[in-house]
Amino acid sequence: MMGPAHSLSGAAAWLGVGAAVAAAGHPMPWPVLVVGALICAGAALAPDLDHKSATISRAFGPISRALCGIIDKLSHSVYKATRGHGDPRRNGGHRTLTHTWLWAVLIGGGASALAMTGGRWAVLGILFVHLVLAVEGLLWRAARTSSDVLVWLLGATSAWILAGVLNEPGNGADWLFSDPGQEYLWLGLPIVLGALVHDIGDALTVSGCPILWPIPVGRKRWYPLGPPKAMRFRAGSWVELKVLMPAFLVLGGLGGLGALEFI
């Protein structure tokens, strides 16, 4: 799928989780619901770090473009080193390493560890990166026609304000993980969810997605998981634009209302 659809699906997924955990007796304070949805929207772009032309490659100028090139080569190297007898040869690393459940868990776990051990500046850094990505995905038309510096300033300002709101007593710094020293441990959850939602979205397209790697399926270690081919669509097609994106908006709205009902 394209960047805007990925971001919308990420935000909708976190709002849906908010409704589910609220019904289970662990309601999210509203700042956690809002910040988590924005982080998840940004994280839903991150697996495309292996693609030089993806939305994320433009988010931080030459830094993100260079990083995408590095991740592309790394992913391609991992693919070549681990491919099974049934896996085809490839010329690049797109939709390989960064499009797996293992990558999602490692990135989310790393973010949680960084947030707990790095203090306020680490939290601000995590928020800044994902809020910039959320702007690039959710407000993509405005982001493409405005200055990168304005997008970065919006991300930095929003990160500073939201971090302050979260840090107020009862606003969710310790949501779900309440023991001393576990503040902001939950920040990794929307990152994992965003990456997995991205992978599921890509699995619906023609090429499928190797979400299960390194678990082998038959003779393939990079099995392109997806529905029957007749049910798949091309990225950027009318199915994505006219069906899925409106559906994500509706589902996200319903999830948000369900979550807020219990606060």
Short mmCIF file of C-alpha atoms in Angstrom, two decimals:
data_model
loop_
_atom_site.label_atom_id
_atom_site.label_comp_id
_atom_site.label_asym_id
_atom_site.label_seq_id
_atom_site.Cartn_x
_atom_site.Cartn_y
_atom_site.Cartn_z
CA MET A 1 0.00 0.00 0.00
CA MET A 2 0.96 3.66 -0.29
CA GLY A 3 2.11 5.84 2.61
CA PRO A 4 -1.21 7.59 3.43
CA ALA A 5 -3.11 4.30 3.58
CA HIS A 6 -0.43 2.77 5.80
CA SER A 7 -0.60 5.70 8.23
CA LEU A 8 -4.39 5.68 8.35
CA SER A 9 -4.40 1.94 9.02
CA GLY A 10 -1.87 2.41 11.83
CA ALA A 11 -3.90 5.13 13.57
CA ALA A 12 -7.10 3.10 13.18
CA ALA A 13 -5.41 0.00 14.60
CA TRP A 14 -4.27 1.80 17.77
CA LEU A 15 -7.69 3.38 18.30
CA GLY A 16 -9.21 -0.09 17.92
CA VAL A 17 -6.77 -1.43 20.51
CA GLY A 18 -7.79 1.45 22.77
CA ALA A 19 -11.42 0.34 22.58
CA ALA A 20 -10.47 -3.31 23.20
CA VAL A 21 -8.27 -2.71 26.24
CA ALA A 22 -10.81 -0.27 27.67
CA ALA A 23 -13.47 -2.97 27.46
CA ALA A 24 -11.01 -5.33 29.17
CA GLY A 25 -10.57 -2.98 32.12
CA HIS A 26 -7.36 -1.12 31.17
CA PRO A 27 -8.64 2.10 29.60
CA MET A 28 -6.07 4.41 28.02
CA PRO A 29 -5.93 7.97 29.34
CA TRP A 30 -6.77 10.24 26.43
CA PRO A 31 -3.13 11.38 25.95
CA VAL A 32 -2.06 7.73 25.51
CA LEU A 33 -4.87 7.19 23.01
CA VAL A 34 -3.90 10.27 20.98
CA VAL A 35 -0.12 9.89 21.20
CA GLY A 36 -0.30 6.15 20.56
CA ALA A 37 -2.43 6.70 17.45
CA LEU A 38 0.07 9.24 16.10
CA ILE A 39 3.06 7.01 16.88
CA CYS A 40 1.33 4.05 15.27
CA ALA A 41 0.52 6.15 12.19
CA GLY A 42 4.19 7.08 11.90
CA ALA A 43 5.48 3.60 12.67
CA ALA A 44 3.25 2.23 9.91
CA LEU A 45 5.58 3.95 7.41
CA ALA A 46 8.82 2.67 8.94
CA PRO A 47 9.05 -0.78 7.27
CA ASP A 48 9.56 1.04 3.96
CA LEU A 49 13.01 2.08 5.16
CA ASP A 50 14.16 -0.47 2.59
CA HIS A 51 12.68 1.57 -0.29
CA LYS A 52 14.51 4.62 -1.65
CA SER A 53 11.33 6.15 -3.12
CA ALA A 54 8.98 5.57 -0.17
CA THR A 55 7.34 8.35 1.85
CA ILE A 56 9.76 7.77 4.73
CA SER A 57 12.76 8.43 2.46
CA ARG A 58 11.67 12.07 2.13
CA ALA A 59 10.79 12.63 5.79
CA PHE A 60 14.22 13.72 7.06
CA GLY A 61 15.91 14.89 3.88
CA PRO A 62 19.33 13.45 3.03
CA ILE A 63 19.52 11.61 6.37
CA SER A 64 16.47 9.44 5.68
CA ARG A 65 17.46 8.95 2.02
CA ALA A 66 20.91 7.70 3.05
CA LEU A 67 19.39 5.49 5.76
CA CYS A 68 16.98 3.95 3.25
CA GLY A 69 19.90 3.10 0.99
CA ILE A 70 21.76 1.44 3.86
CA ILE A 71 18.73 -0.55 5.00
CA ASP A 72 18.02 -1.64 1.43
CA LYS A 73 21.53 -3.08 1.11
CA LEU A 74 21.37 -4.68 4.56
CA SER A 75 18.01 -6.28 3.81
CA HIS A 76 19.24 -7.57 0.46
CA SER A 77 22.31 -9.08 2.13
CA VAL A 78 20.18 -10.82 4.76
CA TYR A 79 17.86 -12.12 2.05
CA LYS A 80 20.72 -13.58 0.00
CA ALA A 81 22.28 -15.16 3.10
CA THR A 82 19.07 -16.81 4.31
CA ARG A 83 16.91 -17.51 1.25
CA GLY A 84 15.55 -21.03 0.85
CA HIS A 85 15.65 -23.25 -2.22
CA GLY A 86 12.25 -21.98 -3.35
CA ASP A 87 12.96 -18.28 -2.87
CA PRO A 88 13.70 -16.36 -6.09
CA ARG A 89 16.80 -14.26 -6.69
CA ARG A 90 16.34 -10.55 -6.03
CA ASN A 91 18.10 -7.33 -7.02
CA GLY A 92 17.10 -5.32 -3.94
CA GLY A 93 15.94 -5.61 -0.35
CA HIS A 94 12.45 -4.09 -0.51
CA ARG A 95 9.81 -6.14 1.32
CA THR A 96 12.29 -8.43 3.01
CA LEU A 97 13.88 -7.90 6.45
CA THR A 98 11.95 -4.79 7.53
CA HIS A 99 8.64 -6.41 6.54
CA THR A 100 8.79 -9.24 9.09
CA TRP A 101 7.34 -9.83 12.54
CA LEU A 102 10.86 -10.16 13.95
CA TRP A 103 11.86 -6.69 12.77
CA ALA A 104 8.66 -5.22 14.24
CA VAL A 105 9.32 -6.79 17.65
CA LEU A 106 12.98 -5.78 17.70
CA ILE A 107 12.26 -2.16 16.75
CA GLY A 108 9.42 -1.85 19.26
CA GLY A 109 11.42 -3.52 22.01
CA GLY A 110 14.39 -1.27 21.31
CA ALA A 111 12.18 1.82 21.50
CA SER A 112 10.74 0.71 24.86
CA ALA A 113 14.20 0.05 26.26
CA LEU A 114 15.43 3.42 25.00
CA ALA A 115 12.44 5.24 26.49
CA MET A 116 12.95 3.65 29.92
CA THR A 117 16.71 4.10 30.11
CA GLY A 118 17.22 7.32 28.15
CA GLY A 119 14.90 9.59 30.08
CA ARG A 120 13.02 12.61 28.76
CA TRP A 121 15.27 13.28 25.77
CA ALA A 122 14.92 9.71 24.54
CA VAL A 123 11.13 9.98 24.81
CA LEU A 124 11.22 13.29 22.95
CA GLY A 125 13.35 11.73 20.22
CA ILE A 126 10.97 8.80 19.75
CA LEU A 127 7.98 11.14 19.66
CA PHE A 128 9.66 13.57 17.25
CA VAL A 129 10.58 10.88 14.70
CA HIS A 130 7.16 9.28 14.71
CA LEU A 131 5.21 12.54 14.73
CA VAL A 132 7.12 13.76 11.67
CA LEU A 133 6.32 10.46 9.97
CA ALA A 134 2.66 10.78 11.02
CA VAL A 135 2.50 14.24 9.41
CA GLU A 136 4.12 12.86 6.24
CA GLY A 137 1.56 10.06 6.11
CA LEU A 138 -1.68 11.57 7.38
CA LEU A 139 -1.17 15.08 5.97
CA TRP A 140 0.80 14.00 2.94
CA ARG A 141 -0.59 16.60 0.53
CA ALA A 142 0.31 19.48 2.85
CA ALA A 143 3.65 17.91 3.76
CA ARG A 144 4.73 17.59 0.12
CA THR A 145 3.92 21.19 -0.71
CA SER A 146 5.41 22.74 2.42
CA SER A 147 8.98 23.14 3.61
CA ASP A 148 10.63 20.16 5.33
CA VAL A 149 11.72 22.54 8.06
CA LEU A 150 8.09 23.42 8.82
CA VAL A 151 7.22 19.72 9.12
CA TRP A 152 10.17 19.16 11.45
CA LEU A 153 9.20 22.17 13.57
CA LEU A 154 5.64 20.87 13.81
CA GLY A 155 6.94 17.46 14.86
CA ALA A 156 9.33 18.92 17.43
CA THR A 157 6.74 21.28 18.92
CA SER A 158 4.10 18.55 19.09
CA ALA A 159 6.58 16.13 20.66
CA TRP A 160 7.51 18.67 23.35
CA ILE A 161 3.89 19.49 24.20
CA LEU A 162 2.66 15.89 24.18
CA ALA A 163 5.59 14.65 26.27
CA GLY A 164 4.72 17.28 28.87
CA VAL A 165 1.05 16.27 28.84
CA LEU A 166 1.89 12.58 29.22
CA ASN A 167 4.20 13.31 32.14
CA GLU A 168 1.42 14.90 34.19
CA PRO A 169 0.09 12.58 36.96
CA GLY A 170 -2.68 10.32 35.67
CA ASN A 171 -2.05 11.17 32.02
CA GLY A 172 -0.46 7.89 31.07
CA ALA A 173 3.34 7.87 31.37
CA ASP A 174 2.91 4.66 33.37
CA TRP A 175 -0.13 3.27 31.51
CA LEU A 176 -0.30 -0.53 31.63
CA PHE A 177 3.19 -0.79 33.21
CA SER A 178 2.94 0.84 36.62
CA ASP A 179 6.00 -0.42 38.51
CA PRO A 180 8.72 2.15 39.30
CA GLY A 181 11.09 2.58 36.39
CA GLN A 182 8.61 1.30 33.80
CA GLU A 183 7.39 4.73 32.67
CA TYR A 184 6.97 4.89 28.90
CA LEU A 185 7.52 1.15 28.50
CA TRP A 186 4.28 1.14 26.50
CA LEU A 187 5.78 3.37 23.79
CA GLY A 188 7.06 0.29 21.99
CA LEU A 189 3.56 -1.16 21.59
CA PRO A 190 2.24 1.26 18.94
CA ILE A 191 5.57 0.92 17.11
CA VAL A 192 5.24 -2.88 16.93
CA LEU A 193 1.58 -2.56 15.96
CA GLY A 194 2.28 0.02 13.26
CA ALA A 195 4.95 -2.16 11.65
CA LEU A 196 2.72 -5.25 11.72
CA VAL A 197 -0.24 -3.34 10.28
CA HIS A 198 2.03 -2.13 7.47
CA ASP A 199 3.04 -5.73 6.75
CA ILE A 200 -0.56 -6.92 6.74
CA GLY A 201 -1.48 -4.12 4.35
CA ASP A 202 1.33 -5.08 2.00
CA ALA A 203 0.27 -8.74 2.22
CA LEU A 204 -3.03 -7.73 0.62
CA THR A 205 -1.26 -6.46 -2.48
CA VAL A 206 -0.13 -8.41 -5.53
CA SER A 207 3.38 -9.17 -4.24
CA GLY A 208 2.39 -10.36 -0.76
CA CYS A 209 4.66 -9.88 2.27
CA PRO A 210 7.13 -12.25 4.05
CA ILE A 211 5.76 -11.49 7.51
CA LEU A 212 6.64 -14.92 8.93
CA TRP A 213 10.40 -14.82 8.26
CA PRO A 214 12.54 -16.58 9.48
CA ILE A 215 9.90 -19.31 9.84
CA PRO A 216 10.03 -21.42 6.64
CA VAL A 217 6.92 -22.30 4.64
CA GLY A 218 7.56 -25.24 2.32
CA ARG A 219 10.76 -24.60 0.37
CA LYS A 220 10.59 -20.85 0.99
CA ARG A 221 11.99 -18.99 3.98
CA TRP A 222 10.71 -15.67 2.58
CA TYR A 223 7.19 -16.86 1.83
CA PRO A 224 5.05 -13.95 0.48
CA LEU A 225 2.05 -14.29 2.77
CA GLY A 226 -1.29 -13.02 1.47
CA PRO A 227 -4.86 -13.91 0.53
CA PRO A 228 -5.71 -15.77 -2.69
CA LYS A 229 -4.39 -13.84 -5.70
CA ALA A 230 -7.90 -13.03 -6.89
CA MET A 231 -8.42 -11.00 -3.70
CA ARG A 232 -5.22 -8.95 -3.95
CA PHE A 233 -4.86 -5.46 -5.43
CA ARG A 234 -2.11 -3.21 -6.72
CA ALA A 235 -0.69 -0.50 -4.48
CA GLY A 236 -2.35 2.83 -5.22
CA SER A 237 -5.31 1.22 -7.00
CA TRP A 238 -8.95 2.26 -6.56
CA VAL A 239 -9.42 -0.49 -3.96
CA GLU A 240 -6.90 1.20 -1.71
CA LEU A 241 -8.09 4.76 -2.35
CA LYS A 242 -11.86 4.28 -2.57
CA VAL A 243 -12.47 1.32 -0.27
CA LEU A 244 -9.70 0.78 2.27
CA MET A 245 -8.86 4.37 3.21
CA PRO A 246 -12.52 5.33 3.90
CA ALA A 247 -12.87 2.06 5.84
CA PHE A 248 -9.83 2.94 7.98
CA LEU A 249 -11.36 6.35 8.74
CA VAL A 250 -14.65 4.80 9.85
CA LEU A 251 -13.02 2.04 11.89
CA GLY A 252 -10.66 4.51 13.53
CA GLY A 253 -13.54 6.78 14.48
CA LEU A 254 -15.51 3.90 15.96
CA GLY A 255 -12.45 2.69 17.86
CA GLY A 256 -11.76 6.14 19.26
CA LEU A 257 -15.34 6.56 20.41
CA GLY A 258 -15.28 3.12 22.01
CA ALA A 259 -12.06 3.93 23.85
CA LEU A 260 -13.23 7.34 25.08
CA GLU A 261 -16.48 5.86 26.38
CA PHE A 262 -14.59 4.15 29.19
CA ILE A 263 -12.37 7.11 30.20
#
